[in-house]
PDB file of C-alpha atoms in Angstrom:
ATOM      1  CA  MET A   1      98.717 107.720  70.087  1.00  0.00           C
ATOM      2  CA  THR A   2      98.858 103.943  69.858  1.00  0.00           C
ATOM      3  CA  ALA A   3      99.629 101.720  72.812  1.00  0.00           C
ATOM      4  CA  PRO A   4     103.126 100.230  72.896  1.00  0.00           C
ATOM      5  CA  THR A   5     103.720  96.611  72.029  1.00  0.00           C
ATOM      6  CA  LEU A   6     105.233  94.139  74.465  1.00  0.00           C
ATOM      7  CA  ALA A   7     108.505  94.250  72.524  1.00  0.00           C
ATOM      8  CA  GLU A   8     108.578  98.067  72.691  1.00  0.00           C
ATOM      9  CA  VAL A   9     107.961  98.089  76.440  1.00  0.00           C
ATOM     10  CA  LEU A  10     110.637  95.447  77.030  1.00  0.00           C
ATOM     11  CA  ASP A  11     113.130  97.221  74.757  1.00  0.00           C
ATOM     12  CA  ALA A  12     112.552 100.561  76.491  1.00  0.00           C
ATOM     13  CA  ASN A  13     112.811  99.006  79.964  1.00  0.00           C
ATOM     14  CA  PRO A  14     115.749  96.591  80.049  1.00  0.00           C
ATOM     15  CA  THR A  15     115.192  95.810  83.741  1.00  0.00           C
ATOM     16  CA  LEU A  16     111.817  94.194  82.972  1.00  0.00           C
ATOM     17  CA  PRO A  17     111.997  90.403  82.874  1.00  0.00           C
ATOM     18  CA  ALA A  18     110.988  89.073  79.453  1.00  0.00           C
ATOM     19  CA  PRO A  19     109.307  85.834  78.383  1.00  0.00           C
ATOM     20  CA  VAL A  20     110.842  83.419  75.913  1.00  0.00           C
ATOM     21  CA  GLY A  21     109.666  84.528  72.476  1.00  0.00           C
ATOM     22  CA  ARG A  22     108.440  87.893  73.797  1.00  0.00           C
ATOM     23  CA  GLY A  23     104.890  87.316  72.593  1.00  0.00           C
ATOM     24  CA  PHE A  24     101.378  86.359  73.652  1.00  0.00           C
ATOM     25  CA  ALA A  25     100.212  82.754  73.477  1.00  0.00           C
ATOM     26  CA  GLU A  26      96.604  83.515  74.498  1.00  0.00           C
ATOM     27  CA  PRO A  27      94.287  86.557  74.371  1.00  0.00           C
ATOM     28  CA  TRP A  28      94.149  86.947  78.172  1.00  0.00           C
ATOM     29  CA  GLN A  29      97.898  87.568  78.173  1.00  0.00           C
ATOM     30  CA  ALA A  30      97.486  90.537  75.829  1.00  0.00           C
ATOM     31  CA  SER A  31      94.666  91.795  78.059  1.00  0.00           C
ATOM     32  CA  VAL A  32      96.712  91.730  81.274  1.00  0.00           C
ATOM     33  CA  PHE A  33      99.572  93.437  79.416  1.00  0.00           C
ATOM     34  CA  ALA A  34      97.199  96.139  78.114  1.00  0.00           C
ATOM     35  CA  ILE A  35      95.795  96.741  81.607  1.00  0.00           C
ATOM     36  CA  THR A  36      99.331  97.221  82.929  1.00  0.00           C
ATOM     37  CA  VAL A  37     100.242  99.613  80.106  1.00  0.00           C
ATOM     38  CA  HIS A  38      97.041 101.571  80.780  1.00  0.00           C
ATOM     39  CA  LEU A  39      97.871 101.843  84.487  1.00  0.00           C
ATOM     40  CA  HIS A  40     101.381 103.025  83.602  1.00  0.00           C
ATOM     41  CA  GLU A  41     100.046 105.625  81.168  1.00  0.00           C
ATOM     42  CA  ARG A  42      97.708 106.912  83.907  1.00  0.00           C
ATOM     43  CA  GLY A  43     100.593 107.235  86.370  1.00  0.00           C
ATOM     44  CA  VAL A  44      99.409 104.450  88.658  1.00  0.00           C
ATOM     45  CA  ILE A  45     102.647 102.445  88.281  1.00  0.00           C
ATOM     46  CA  THR A  46     106.093 103.236  86.945  1.00  0.00           C
ATOM     47  CA  TRP A  47     108.061 100.787  84.851  1.00  0.00           C
ATOM     48  CA  GLN A  48     110.695 100.684  87.599  1.00  0.00           C
ATOM     49  CA  GLU A  49     108.045  99.687  90.167  1.00  0.00           C
ATOM     50  CA  TRP A  50     106.651  97.190  87.684  1.00  0.00           C
ATOM     51  CA  ALA A  51     110.073  95.633  87.016  1.00  0.00           C
ATOM     52  CA  GLN A  52     110.546  95.154  90.765  1.00  0.00           C
ATOM     53  CA  ALA A  53     107.057  93.703  91.273  1.00  0.00           C
ATOM     54  CA  LEU A  54     107.297  91.333  88.311  1.00  0.00           C
ATOM     55  CA  GLY A  55     110.842  90.290  89.205  1.00  0.00           C
ATOM     56  CA  ALA A  56     109.765  89.581  92.790  1.00  0.00           C
ATOM     57  CA  ARG A  57     106.786  87.506  91.623  1.00  0.00           C
ATOM     58  CA  LEU A  58     108.919  85.539  89.145  1.00  0.00           C
ATOM     59  CA  ALA A  59     111.545  84.901  91.832  1.00  0.00           C
ATOM     60  CA  ARG A  60     108.813  83.762  94.253  1.00  0.00           C
ATOM     61  CA  ASP A  61     107.376  81.435  91.609  1.00  0.00           C
ATOM     62  CA  VAL A  62     110.828  79.964  90.911  1.00  0.00           C
ATOM     63  CA  ALA A  63     111.454  79.468  94.633  1.00  0.00           C
ATOM     64  CA  GLY A  64     108.025  77.868  95.063  1.00  0.00           C
ATOM     65  CA  SER A  65     108.630  75.471  92.186  1.00  0.00           C
ATOM     66  CA  GLY A  66     111.576  73.837  93.944  1.00  0.00           C
ATOM     67  CA  SER A  67     113.753  74.706  90.965  1.00  0.00           C
ATOM     68  CA  GLU A  68     117.469  75.233  91.408  1.00  0.00           C
ATOM     69  CA  ALA A  69     117.125  78.412  89.304  1.00  0.00           C
ATOM     70  CA  THR A  70     117.819  81.674  91.100  1.00  0.00           C
ATOM     71  CA  GLY A  71     116.126  84.120  88.722  1.00  0.00           C
ATOM     72  CA  TYR A  72     113.828  84.446  85.771  1.00  0.00           C
ATOM     73  CA  GLU A  73     116.747  84.247  83.338  1.00  0.00           C
ATOM     74  CA  ALA A  74     117.362  80.660  84.376  1.00  0.00           C
ATOM     75  CA  THR A  75     113.738  79.553  84.110  1.00  0.00           C
ATOM     76  CA  GLY A  76     113.143  80.178  80.414  1.00  0.00           C
ATOM     77  CA  TYR A  77     109.547  81.242  81.111  1.00  0.00           C
ATOM     78  CA  GLU A  78     107.201  80.351  78.330  1.00  0.00           C
ATOM     79  CA  ALA A  79     104.430  82.874  77.755  1.00  0.00           C
ATOM     80  CA  THR A  80     101.856  81.101  79.946  1.00  0.00           C
ATOM     81  CA  GLY A  81     104.009  80.927  83.105  1.00  0.00           C
ATOM     82  CA  TYR A  82     105.379  84.394  82.486  1.00  0.00           C
ATOM     83  CA  PHE A  83     101.972  85.985  82.106  1.00  0.00           C
ATOM     84  CA  GLU A  84     100.536  84.071  85.050  1.00  0.00           C
ATOM     85  CA  ALA A  85     103.315  85.707  87.088  1.00  0.00           C
ATOM     86  CA  TRP A  86     102.549  89.032  85.337  1.00  0.00           C
ATOM     87  CA  ALA A  87      98.861  88.819  86.364  1.00  0.00           C
ATOM     88  CA  ALA A  88      99.796  87.876  89.939  1.00  0.00           C
ATOM     89  CA  ALA A  89     102.283  90.771  90.130  1.00  0.00           C
ATOM     90  CA  LEU A  90      99.582  93.131  88.876  1.00  0.00           C
ATOM     91  CA  ALA A  91      97.256  91.928  91.634  1.00  0.00           C
ATOM     92  CA  ASP A  92     100.117  92.380  94.130  1.00  0.00           C
ATOM     93  CA  GLN A  93     100.645  95.970  92.942  1.00  0.00           C
ATOM     94  CA  LEU A  94      96.947  96.879  93.021  1.00  0.00           C
ATOM     95  CA  GLU A  95      96.619  95.498  96.547  1.00  0.00           C
ATOM     96  CA  ALA A  96      99.853  97.140  97.748  1.00  0.00           C
ATOM     97  CA  GLN A  97      98.617 100.521  96.520  1.00  0.00           C
ATOM     98  CA  GLY A  98      95.227 100.018  98.143  1.00  0.00           C
ATOM     99  CA  LEU A  99      93.384 100.129  94.823  1.00  0.00           C
ATOM    100  CA  VAL A 100      91.692  96.795  95.567  1.00  0.00           C
ATOM    101  CA  ALA A 101      91.071  95.124  98.889  1.00  0.00           C
ATOM    102  CA  PRO A 102      93.338  92.193  99.809  1.00  0.00           C
ATOM    103  CA  GLY A 103      91.833  89.031  98.344  1.00  0.00           C
ATOM    104  CA  GLU A 104      89.313  90.915  96.174  1.00  0.00           C
ATOM    105  CA  ILE A 105      90.845  89.801  92.882  1.00  0.00           C
ATOM    106  CA  ALA A 106      91.212  86.191  94.042  1.00  0.00           C
ATOM    107  CA  GLY A 107      87.620  86.204  95.291  1.00  0.00           C
ATOM    108  CA  THR A 108      86.358  87.543  91.981  1.00  0.00           C
ATOM    109  CA  GLN A 109      88.296  84.837  90.147  1.00  0.00           C
ATOM    110  CA  VAL A 110      86.631  82.157  92.290  1.00  0.00           C
ATOM    111  CA  ARG A 111      83.172  83.644  91.671  1.00  0.00           C
ATOM    112  CA  TRP A 112      83.864  83.831  87.932  1.00  0.00           C
ATOM    113  CA  HIS A 113      84.908  80.168  87.778  1.00  0.00           C
ATOM    114  CA  GLU A 114      81.806  79.182  89.750  1.00  0.00           C
ATOM    115  CA  ALA A 115      79.615  81.203  87.366  1.00  0.00           C
ATOM    116  CA  ALA A 116      81.375  79.618  84.374  1.00  0.00           C
ATOM    117  CA  ALA A 117      80.755  76.135  85.783  1.00  0.00           C
ATOM    118  CA  ARG A 118      77.009  76.720  85.965  1.00  0.00           C
ATOM    119  CA  THR A 119      76.758  78.403  82.558  1.00  0.00           C
ATOM    120  CA  ARG A 120      75.651  76.368  79.568  1.00  0.00           C
ATOM    121  CA  HIS A 121      78.257  76.184  76.781  1.00  0.00           C
ATOM    122  CA  GLY A 122      77.793  79.056  74.351  1.00  0.00           C
ATOM    123  CA  ASP A 123      75.866  81.262  76.783  1.00  0.00           C
ATOM    124  CA  PRO A 124      77.520  84.379  78.192  1.00  0.00           C
ATOM    125  CA  ILE A 125      78.956  84.019  81.664  1.00  0.00           C
ATOM    126  CA  GLU A 126      77.209  86.385  84.044  1.00  0.00           C
ATOM    127  CA  LEU A 127      79.065  87.463  87.137  1.00  0.00           C
ATOM    128  CA  TRP A 128      77.094  89.673  89.454  1.00  0.00           C
ATOM    129  CA  VAL A 129      79.318  91.718  91.719  1.00  0.00           C
ATOM    130  CA  THR A 130      77.595  93.139  94.758  1.00  0.00           C
ATOM    131  CA  ALA A 131      78.973  96.034  96.722  1.00  0.00           C
ATOM    132  CA  GLN A 132      80.067  95.191 100.238  1.00  0.00           C
ATOM    133  CA  ARG A 133      78.501  97.357 102.907  1.00  0.00           C
ATOM    134  CA  SER A 134      80.589  98.508 105.805  1.00  0.00           C
TER     135      SER A 134
END
């Protein structure tokens, strides 16, 4: 069985907000989409839950931008803004379900950027994650 495409997921789930162009502008966008599809296929999230989470994140982003728009339809999200909201909604969902600790994803992002800043161009970025002891 092959994984569904973004267009197939959006077509099958009309309540999911869609980006302008319905495609990926950068590889990380395809990755965050694939992670979400994988979680759906494993029963971790339903498309209905996902539509609500993504819609809430997009609405929050619109409200935070100071835009007069009241929903994602009015924003005309390009792929980058749409998938930034997608990634944030995924983090929201994982935290809400207790699959990651609050702030864990954001903390890992900070550590990754710090590791990238001290890595010479062309060398692999090494991020050592240490287990927290209780």
